[in-house]
């Protein structure tokens, strides 16, 4: 069949485009632009297949992207879809001016906040003014409750147990296990109340019931790692709840508030003496792989301070032989230091510095109970067998 004039194979006829698009394709600048993969993808989009409305209205005199086109004033968003620039602020890729869509903004211009450097407190290792102030506040509140209204100390223990259990549960969750917070916290609180009103028998019955509740709760939830979750929950219930109940049991004895004061004063003296001697003279770590800052010199300071406090209280408050104060001063620091190492081992395994941030200068509540909880049953045994006490 003979060809006609309308069958001539020109670029306009092949693309079935308007004269404005023909002028756009014939521009040298656009021919170079069409070589870019990103622009090739743009030219395939439906938005670019049709000419711009403003260009069509002007008769195609100025086409976007042509070499002799004048920049249009900024009159708001255009109909053309621009590719989004890649945000390289969080990447390690260097900025290359010639590379398309790689124009990252500096973090300061983007409004991001720079990470604050960790403050170095020197050999003290903590914010000492905040630690002293918080220690005096807590110590004053505990001492006032024990001297004025000893029963109110029960509420302090309940609050401390709930917060400490929650901090420990959050910390243990980093290991991949899940502590049953609600049944564990409720069981620990019930153990404290049962010990205060019912004694040792009520404590053990409540502890057994709480352990059963934790296992039942885990079974109902049908967890994937049930054995590991139950083990972690029972560990938290024993480490925090059961150990705290020995302090409650001391409180229920005649003049129990004085025994609790003796016990807490010895533990605080152990921590204070160990801290002072360790900062000033500490050079020989006890267990560098667990806690590099715990030194033998610090342990000596714990023994000296605890013995002095125990002997004074034994003679002045209880009228007990002075040598009982020496025994208490030697035994209590040993178990208080073991308690410190136990929590340090847990925190090191979980890659934590502190269990919490509730107490400025100290960390969390659990960080203050680390030496008190494991020492409570030992103190109960000592006060039960040494003359002049229970």
Coordinates of C-alpha atoms in Angstrom, one line a residue, residues 19-389:
X19 CA 4.6 20.2 19.2
X20 CA 5.5 21.4 22.7
X21 CA 6.9 18.0 23.5
X22 CA 8.7 17.8 20.2
X23 CA 10.5 21.1 21.1
X24 CA 11.3 19.6 24.5
X25 CA 12.8 16.5 23.1
X26 CA 14.9 18.5 20.5
X27 CA 16.5 20.5 23.3
X28 CA 20.2 19.6 23.8
X29 CA 19.9 20.2 27.6
X30 CA 17.0 17.8 27.8
X31 CA 18.8 15.2 25.7
X32 CA 21.5 15.2 28.3
X33 CA 19.0 15.1 31.1
X34 CA 17.3 12.1 29.6
X35 CA 20.5 10.1 29.9
X36 CA 20.2 10.1 33.7
X37 CA 18.4 7.0 35.0
X38 CA 16.4 9.1 37.5
X39 CA 15.2 11.4 34.7
X40 CA 14.4 8.5 32.5
X41 CA 12.1 7.2 35.2
X42 CA 10.6 10.7 35.4
X43 CA 9.9 10.8 31.7
X44 CA 8.0 7.5 32.0
X45 CA 5.6 8.8 34.6
X46 CA 2.1 9.9 33.4
X47 CA 2.6 13.4 34.8
X48 CA 5.5 14.0 32.4
X49 CA 3.8 12.4 29.4
X50 CA 1.5 15.4 29.1
X51 CA 2.8 19.0 28.6
X52 CA 2.7 21.5 31.4
X53 CA -0.5 23.5 31.5
X54 CA 1.4 26.8 31.8
X55 CA 3.6 25.8 28.8
X56 CA 0.6 24.9 26.7
X57 CA -1.1 28.2 27.5
X58 CA 2.0 30.2 26.3
X59 CA 2.1 28.4 23.0
X60 CA 5.2 26.4 23.9
X61 CA 7.6 29.4 23.9
X62 CA 9.3 28.4 27.2
X63 CA 9.4 24.8 28.1
X64 CA 10.6 23.6 31.5
X65 CA 14.2 22.3 31.2
X66 CA 15.0 23.8 27.9
X67 CA 18.3 25.6 27.4
X68 CA 16.8 29.0 26.7
X69 CA 14.0 28.9 29.4
X70 CA 14.0 31.6 32.0
X71 CA 13.6 30.6 35.7
X72 CA 10.0 31.1 36.8
X73 CA 9.2 32.9 40.0
X74 CA 8.5 30.8 43.1
X75 CA 4.7 30.6 43.0
X76 CA 4.1 27.5 45.1
X77 CA 4.2 23.8 44.2
X78 CA 4.3 22.8 40.6
X79 CA 2.5 20.0 38.9
X80 CA 5.7 18.1 38.2
X81 CA 6.7 15.4 40.6
X82 CA 10.3 15.8 41.8
X83 CA 12.3 12.9 43.2
X84 CA 12.9 13.0 46.9
X85 CA 16.5 13.7 48.0
X86 CA 18.1 10.9 49.9
X87 CA 18.8 11.9 53.6
X88 CA 22.4 10.9 54.3
X89 CA 22.7 12.6 57.7
X90 CA 22.6 9.3 59.5
X91 CA 24.8 7.5 57.0
X92 CA 28.6 7.2 56.7
X93 CA 28.5 8.0 52.9
X94 CA 30.5 11.2 52.1
X95 CA 28.8 14.0 50.3
X96 CA 29.6 14.3 46.6
X97 CA 28.5 17.5 44.9
X98 CA 28.2 16.0 41.5
X99 CA 26.0 13.0 42.6
X100 CA 22.3 13.7 42.2
X101 CA 20.1 13.8 45.2
X102 CA 22.9 13.6 47.7
X103 CA 22.8 16.9 49.4
X104 CA 22.6 16.2 53.1
X105 CA 22.0 18.9 55.6
X106 CA 24.3 19.4 58.5
X107 CA 22.8 18.1 61.9
X108 CA 22.9 21.6 63.3
X109 CA 20.9 23.1 60.4
X110 CA 18.4 20.2 60.6
X111 CA 17.7 21.1 64.2
X112 CA 18.9 17.8 65.7
X113 CA 20.4 17.9 69.2
X114 CA 23.9 16.8 69.7
X115 CA 24.4 14.0 72.2
X116 CA 25.5 15.4 75.5
X117 CA 28.9 14.0 76.6
X118 CA 28.9 11.9 79.7
X119 CA 30.2 13.9 82.7
X120 CA 33.3 12.7 84.3
X121 CA 33.1 12.8 88.1
X122 CA 36.7 11.6 88.6
X123 CA 37.6 9.0 91.1
X124 CA 34.3 9.6 93.0
X125 CA 32.4 7.9 90.1
X126 CA 29.2 9.7 90.9
X127 CA 27.6 13.1 91.5
X128 CA 28.8 13.4 95.1
X129 CA 26.7 16.4 96.3
X130 CA 23.6 14.8 94.9
X131 CA 24.5 11.4 96.4
X132 CA 25.1 12.9 99.9
X133 CA 21.9 15.0 99.8
X134 CA 19.8 12.1 98.7
X135 CA 21.4 9.8 101.3
X136 CA 20.7 12.2 104.1
X137 CA 17.1 12.6 103.0
X138 CA 16.4 8.9 102.8
X139 CA 18.3 8.1 106.0
X140 CA 16.5 10.8 107.9
X141 CA 13.1 9.6 106.7
X142 CA 13.9 6.0 107.6
X143 CA 15.3 6.9 111.0
X144 CA 12.3 9.2 111.8
X145 CA 9.8 6.5 110.9
X146 CA 11.6 3.9 113.1
X147 CA 11.9 6.2 116.1
X148 CA 8.6 8.0 116.0
X149 CA 6.1 5.5 114.5
X150 CA 7.8 2.1 113.7
X151 CA 4.7 0.8 112.0
X152 CA 5.1 3.4 109.3
X153 CA 8.4 1.8 108.3
X154 CA 6.3 -1.0 106.8
X155 CA 4.9 1.4 104.2
X156 CA 8.5 2.5 103.3
X157 CA 9.4 -1.2 102.8
X158 CA 6.4 -1.8 100.6
X159 CA 7.2 1.2 98.4
X160 CA 10.8 0.2 98.1
X161 CA 9.9 -3.4 97.2
X162 CA 7.5 -2.4 94.5
X163 CA 9.9 0.1 92.9
X164 CA 12.9 -2.3 93.2
X165 CA 11.0 -5.2 91.8
X166 CA 9.9 -3.1 88.8
X167 CA 13.5 -2.0 88.2
X168 CA 14.8 -5.5 88.4
X169 CA 12.1 -6.8 86.0
X170 CA 13.0 -4.1 83.5
X171 CA 16.7 -5.0 83.8
X172 CA 16.1 -8.8 83.5
X173 CA 14.0 -8.2 80.4
X174 CA 17.2 -7.3 78.5
X175 CA 18.2 -10.9 78.7
X176 CA 15.3 -12.0 76.5
X177 CA 13.1 -13.3 79.4
X178 CA 9.9 -11.7 80.6
X179 CA 9.3 -11.3 84.4
X180 CA 5.7 -11.6 85.4
X181 CA 5.5 -8.1 87.0
X182 CA 2.0 -8.1 88.4
X183 CA 1.9 -11.5 90.2
X184 CA 5.5 -11.0 91.4
X185 CA 5.0 -7.6 92.8
X186 CA 1.6 -8.5 94.4
X187 CA 3.2 -11.7 95.9
X188 CA 6.1 -9.7 97.4
X189 CA 3.7 -7.2 98.9
X190 CA 1.6 -9.9 100.4
X191 CA 4.7 -11.6 101.9
X192 CA 5.7 -8.4 103.7
X193 CA 2.2 -7.9 105.1
X194 CA 1.9 -11.6 106.1
X195 CA 5.3 -11.4 107.9
X196 CA 4.4 -8.3 109.8
X197 CA 1.1 -9.7 111.1
X198 CA 1.6 -13.5 111.0
X199 CA 5.4 -14.1 111.5
X200 CA 7.6 -16.7 109.9
X201 CA 4.9 -19.3 109.2
X202 CA 2.7 -16.8 107.3
X203 CA 5.8 -15.7 105.3
X204 CA 6.6 -19.2 104.0
X205 CA 2.9 -20.0 103.2
X206 CA 2.6 -16.7 101.3
X207 CA 5.9 -17.3 99.5
X208 CA 4.8 -20.7 98.3
X209 CA 1.4 -19.3 97.2
X210 CA 3.1 -16.5 95.4
X211 CA 5.4 -18.9 93.5
X212 CA 2.4 -20.9 92.5
X213 CA 0.6 -17.8 91.3
X214 CA 3.6 -16.9 89.1
X215 CA 3.7 -20.3 87.5
X216 CA 0.0 -20.3 87.0
X217 CA 0.1 -16.8 85.4
X218 CA 2.8 -17.9 83.0
X219 CA 0.9 -21.1 82.1
X220 CA -2.3 -19.2 81.3
X221 CA -0.3 -16.7 79.0
X222 CA 1.2 -19.7 77.1
X223 CA 4.6 -18.1 76.8
X224 CA 7.2 -19.5 74.4
X225 CA 10.0 -19.5 77.0
X226 CA 7.9 -20.4 80.0
X227 CA 10.7 -22.1 82.0
X228 CA 13.1 -19.2 81.6
X229 CA 10.4 -16.7 82.4
X230 CA 9.2 -18.5 85.6
X231 CA 12.8 -18.9 86.7
X232 CA 13.5 -15.2 86.4
X233 CA 10.2 -14.3 88.1
X234 CA 11.0 -16.6 91.1
X235 CA 14.5 -15.2 91.3
X236 CA 13.1 -11.6 91.5
X237 CA 10.6 -12.7 94.1
X238 CA 13.3 -14.4 96.2
X239 CA 16.0 -11.8 95.8
X240 CA 13.8 -8.8 96.6
X241 CA 10.6 -10.0 98.3
X242 CA 11.9 -12.8 100.5
X243 CA 15.1 -11.0 101.6
X244 CA 13.1 -7.9 102.6
X245 CA 10.8 -9.9 104.8
X246 CA 13.7 -10.7 107.1
X247 CA 13.9 -7.0 107.9
X248 CA 10.2 -7.0 108.5
X249 CA 10.6 -9.9 110.9
X250 CA 13.2 -8.0 112.8
X251 CA 10.7 -5.2 113.1
X252 CA 8.1 -7.4 114.7
X253 CA 10.4 -8.4 117.6
X254 CA 10.3 -6.5 120.9
X255 CA 12.4 -3.3 120.4
X256 CA 12.4 -4.4 116.8
X257 CA 12.9 -0.8 115.6
X258 CA 16.2 -0.7 117.4
X259 CA 17.4 -3.9 115.8
X260 CA 16.5 -2.6 112.4
X261 CA 18.4 0.6 113.1
X262 CA 21.4 -1.4 114.2
X263 CA 21.2 -3.5 111.0
X264 CA 20.8 -0.6 108.6
X265 CA 23.4 1.5 110.4
X266 CA 26.0 -1.3 109.9
X267 CA 25.2 -1.7 106.2
X268 CA 25.4 2.1 105.6
X269 CA 28.7 2.2 107.5
X270 CA 30.0 -0.6 105.4
X271 CA 29.1 1.2 102.2
X272 CA 30.5 4.5 103.4
X273 CA 33.7 3.1 104.7
X274 CA 34.3 1.1 101.6
X275 CA 33.6 4.1 99.4
X276 CA 36.0 6.4 101.3
X277 CA 38.9 4.0 101.6
X278 CA 38.4 2.8 98.1
X279 CA 38.5 6.3 96.6
X280 CA 41.5 7.5 98.7
X281 CA 43.7 4.4 98.9
X282 CA 42.1 1.8 96.6
X283 CA 44.7 0.1 94.4
X284 CA 44.1 -3.6 94.6
X285 CA 40.8 -4.8 93.1
X286 CA 39.1 -7.7 94.7
X287 CA 37.4 -9.0 91.5
X288 CA 38.3 -6.7 88.5
X289 CA 36.2 -8.7 86.0
X290 CA 33.1 -8.1 88.0
X291 CA 33.6 -4.7 89.7
X292 CA 36.9 -3.0 89.1
X293 CA 36.3 -0.3 91.7
X294 CA 35.9 -2.7 94.6
X295 CA 39.3 -2.9 96.3
X296 CA 40.8 -4.7 99.3
X297 CA 41.5 -1.2 100.8
X298 CA 37.8 -0.4 100.4
X299 CA 36.9 -3.6 102.1
X300 CA 39.2 -2.8 105.0
X301 CA 37.4 0.6 105.3
X302 CA 34.0 -1.3 105.4
X303 CA 35.2 -3.4 108.3
X304 CA 36.6 -0.5 110.3
X305 CA 33.5 1.7 109.9
X306 CA 31.1 -1.1 110.6
X307 CA 33.0 -2.4 113.6
X308 CA 33.1 1.1 115.1
X309 CA 29.3 1.6 114.6
X310 CA 28.4 -1.9 115.9
X311 CA 30.5 -1.6 119.0
X312 CA 29.1 1.8 119.9
X313 CA 25.5 0.7 119.4
X314 CA 26.1 -2.6 121.3
X315 CA 27.4 -0.8 124.3
X316 CA 25.2 2.2 124.4
X317 CA 21.8 1.0 123.1
X318 CA 21.7 -2.8 123.9
X319 CA 24.2 -3.2 126.7
X320 CA 25.7 -6.2 124.9
X321 CA 29.4 -7.2 125.3
X322 CA 31.7 -5.1 123.1
X323 CA 33.1 -8.2 121.3
X324 CA 29.6 -8.8 119.8
X325 CA 30.1 -5.5 118.0
X326 CA 33.4 -6.8 116.6
X327 CA 31.7 -9.9 115.3
X328 CA 29.0 -7.9 113.7
X329 CA 31.5 -5.5 112.3
X330 CA 33.5 -8.3 110.6
X331 CA 30.6 -10.5 109.3
X332 CA 28.2 -7.8 108.0
X333 CA 30.7 -6.2 105.5
X334 CA 31.6 -9.6 104.0
X335 CA 28.0 -10.3 103.0
X336 CA 27.3 -6.6 102.1
X337 CA 30.3 -6.8 99.7
X338 CA 29.0 -10.1 98.3
X339 CA 25.6 -8.4 97.7
X340 CA 27.4 -5.5 95.8
X341 CA 29.2 -8.1 93.7
X342 CA 26.0 -10.0 93.0
X343 CA 24.3 -7.0 91.6
X344 CA 27.4 -5.8 89.7
X345 CA 27.6 -9.2 88.1
X346 CA 23.9 -8.9 87.0
X347 CA 24.4 -5.4 85.7
X348 CA 27.6 -6.3 83.8
X349 CA 25.9 -9.3 82.2
X350 CA 23.0 -7.1 81.1
X351 CA 25.3 -4.2 80.1
X352 CA 23.8 -1.7 82.6
X353 CA 25.4 0.9 84.7
X354 CA 22.5 1.4 87.1
X355 CA 19.2 -0.4 87.7
X356 CA 17.4 2.9 87.5
X357 CA 17.5 6.7 87.7
X358 CA 15.0 7.5 90.4
X359 CA 17.6 8.5 93.0
X360 CA 20.1 11.2 91.9
X361 CA 23.7 10.2 92.6
X362 CA 22.7 6.6 93.5
X363 CA 20.9 5.3 90.5
X364 CA 17.8 3.3 91.2
X365 CA 16.2 1.9 94.4
X366 CA 17.6 -1.5 93.6
X367 CA 21.1 0.0 93.6
X368 CA 20.6 1.0 97.2
X369 CA 19.2 -2.3 98.3
X370 CA 22.0 -4.4 96.7
X371 CA 23.9 -4.7 100.0
X372 CA 20.9 -4.6 102.3
X373 CA 18.8 -7.5 100.9
X374 CA 21.4 -10.3 101.0
X375 CA 22.6 -9.2 104.5
X376 CA 19.2 -9.2 106.2
X377 CA 19.0 -13.0 106.9
X378 CA 22.7 -13.0 108.1
X379 CA 21.9 -10.1 110.5
X380 CA 18.9 -12.0 111.8
X381 CA 21.0 -15.0 112.6
X382 CA 23.7 -13.0 114.3
X383 CA 21.3 -11.1 116.5
X384 CA 19.6 -14.4 117.4
X385 CA 22.8 -16.2 118.5
X386 CA 24.9 -13.4 120.0
X387 CA 24.3 -12.5 123.7
X388 CA 22.6 -9.3 124.5
X389 CA 20.2 -9.1 121.6

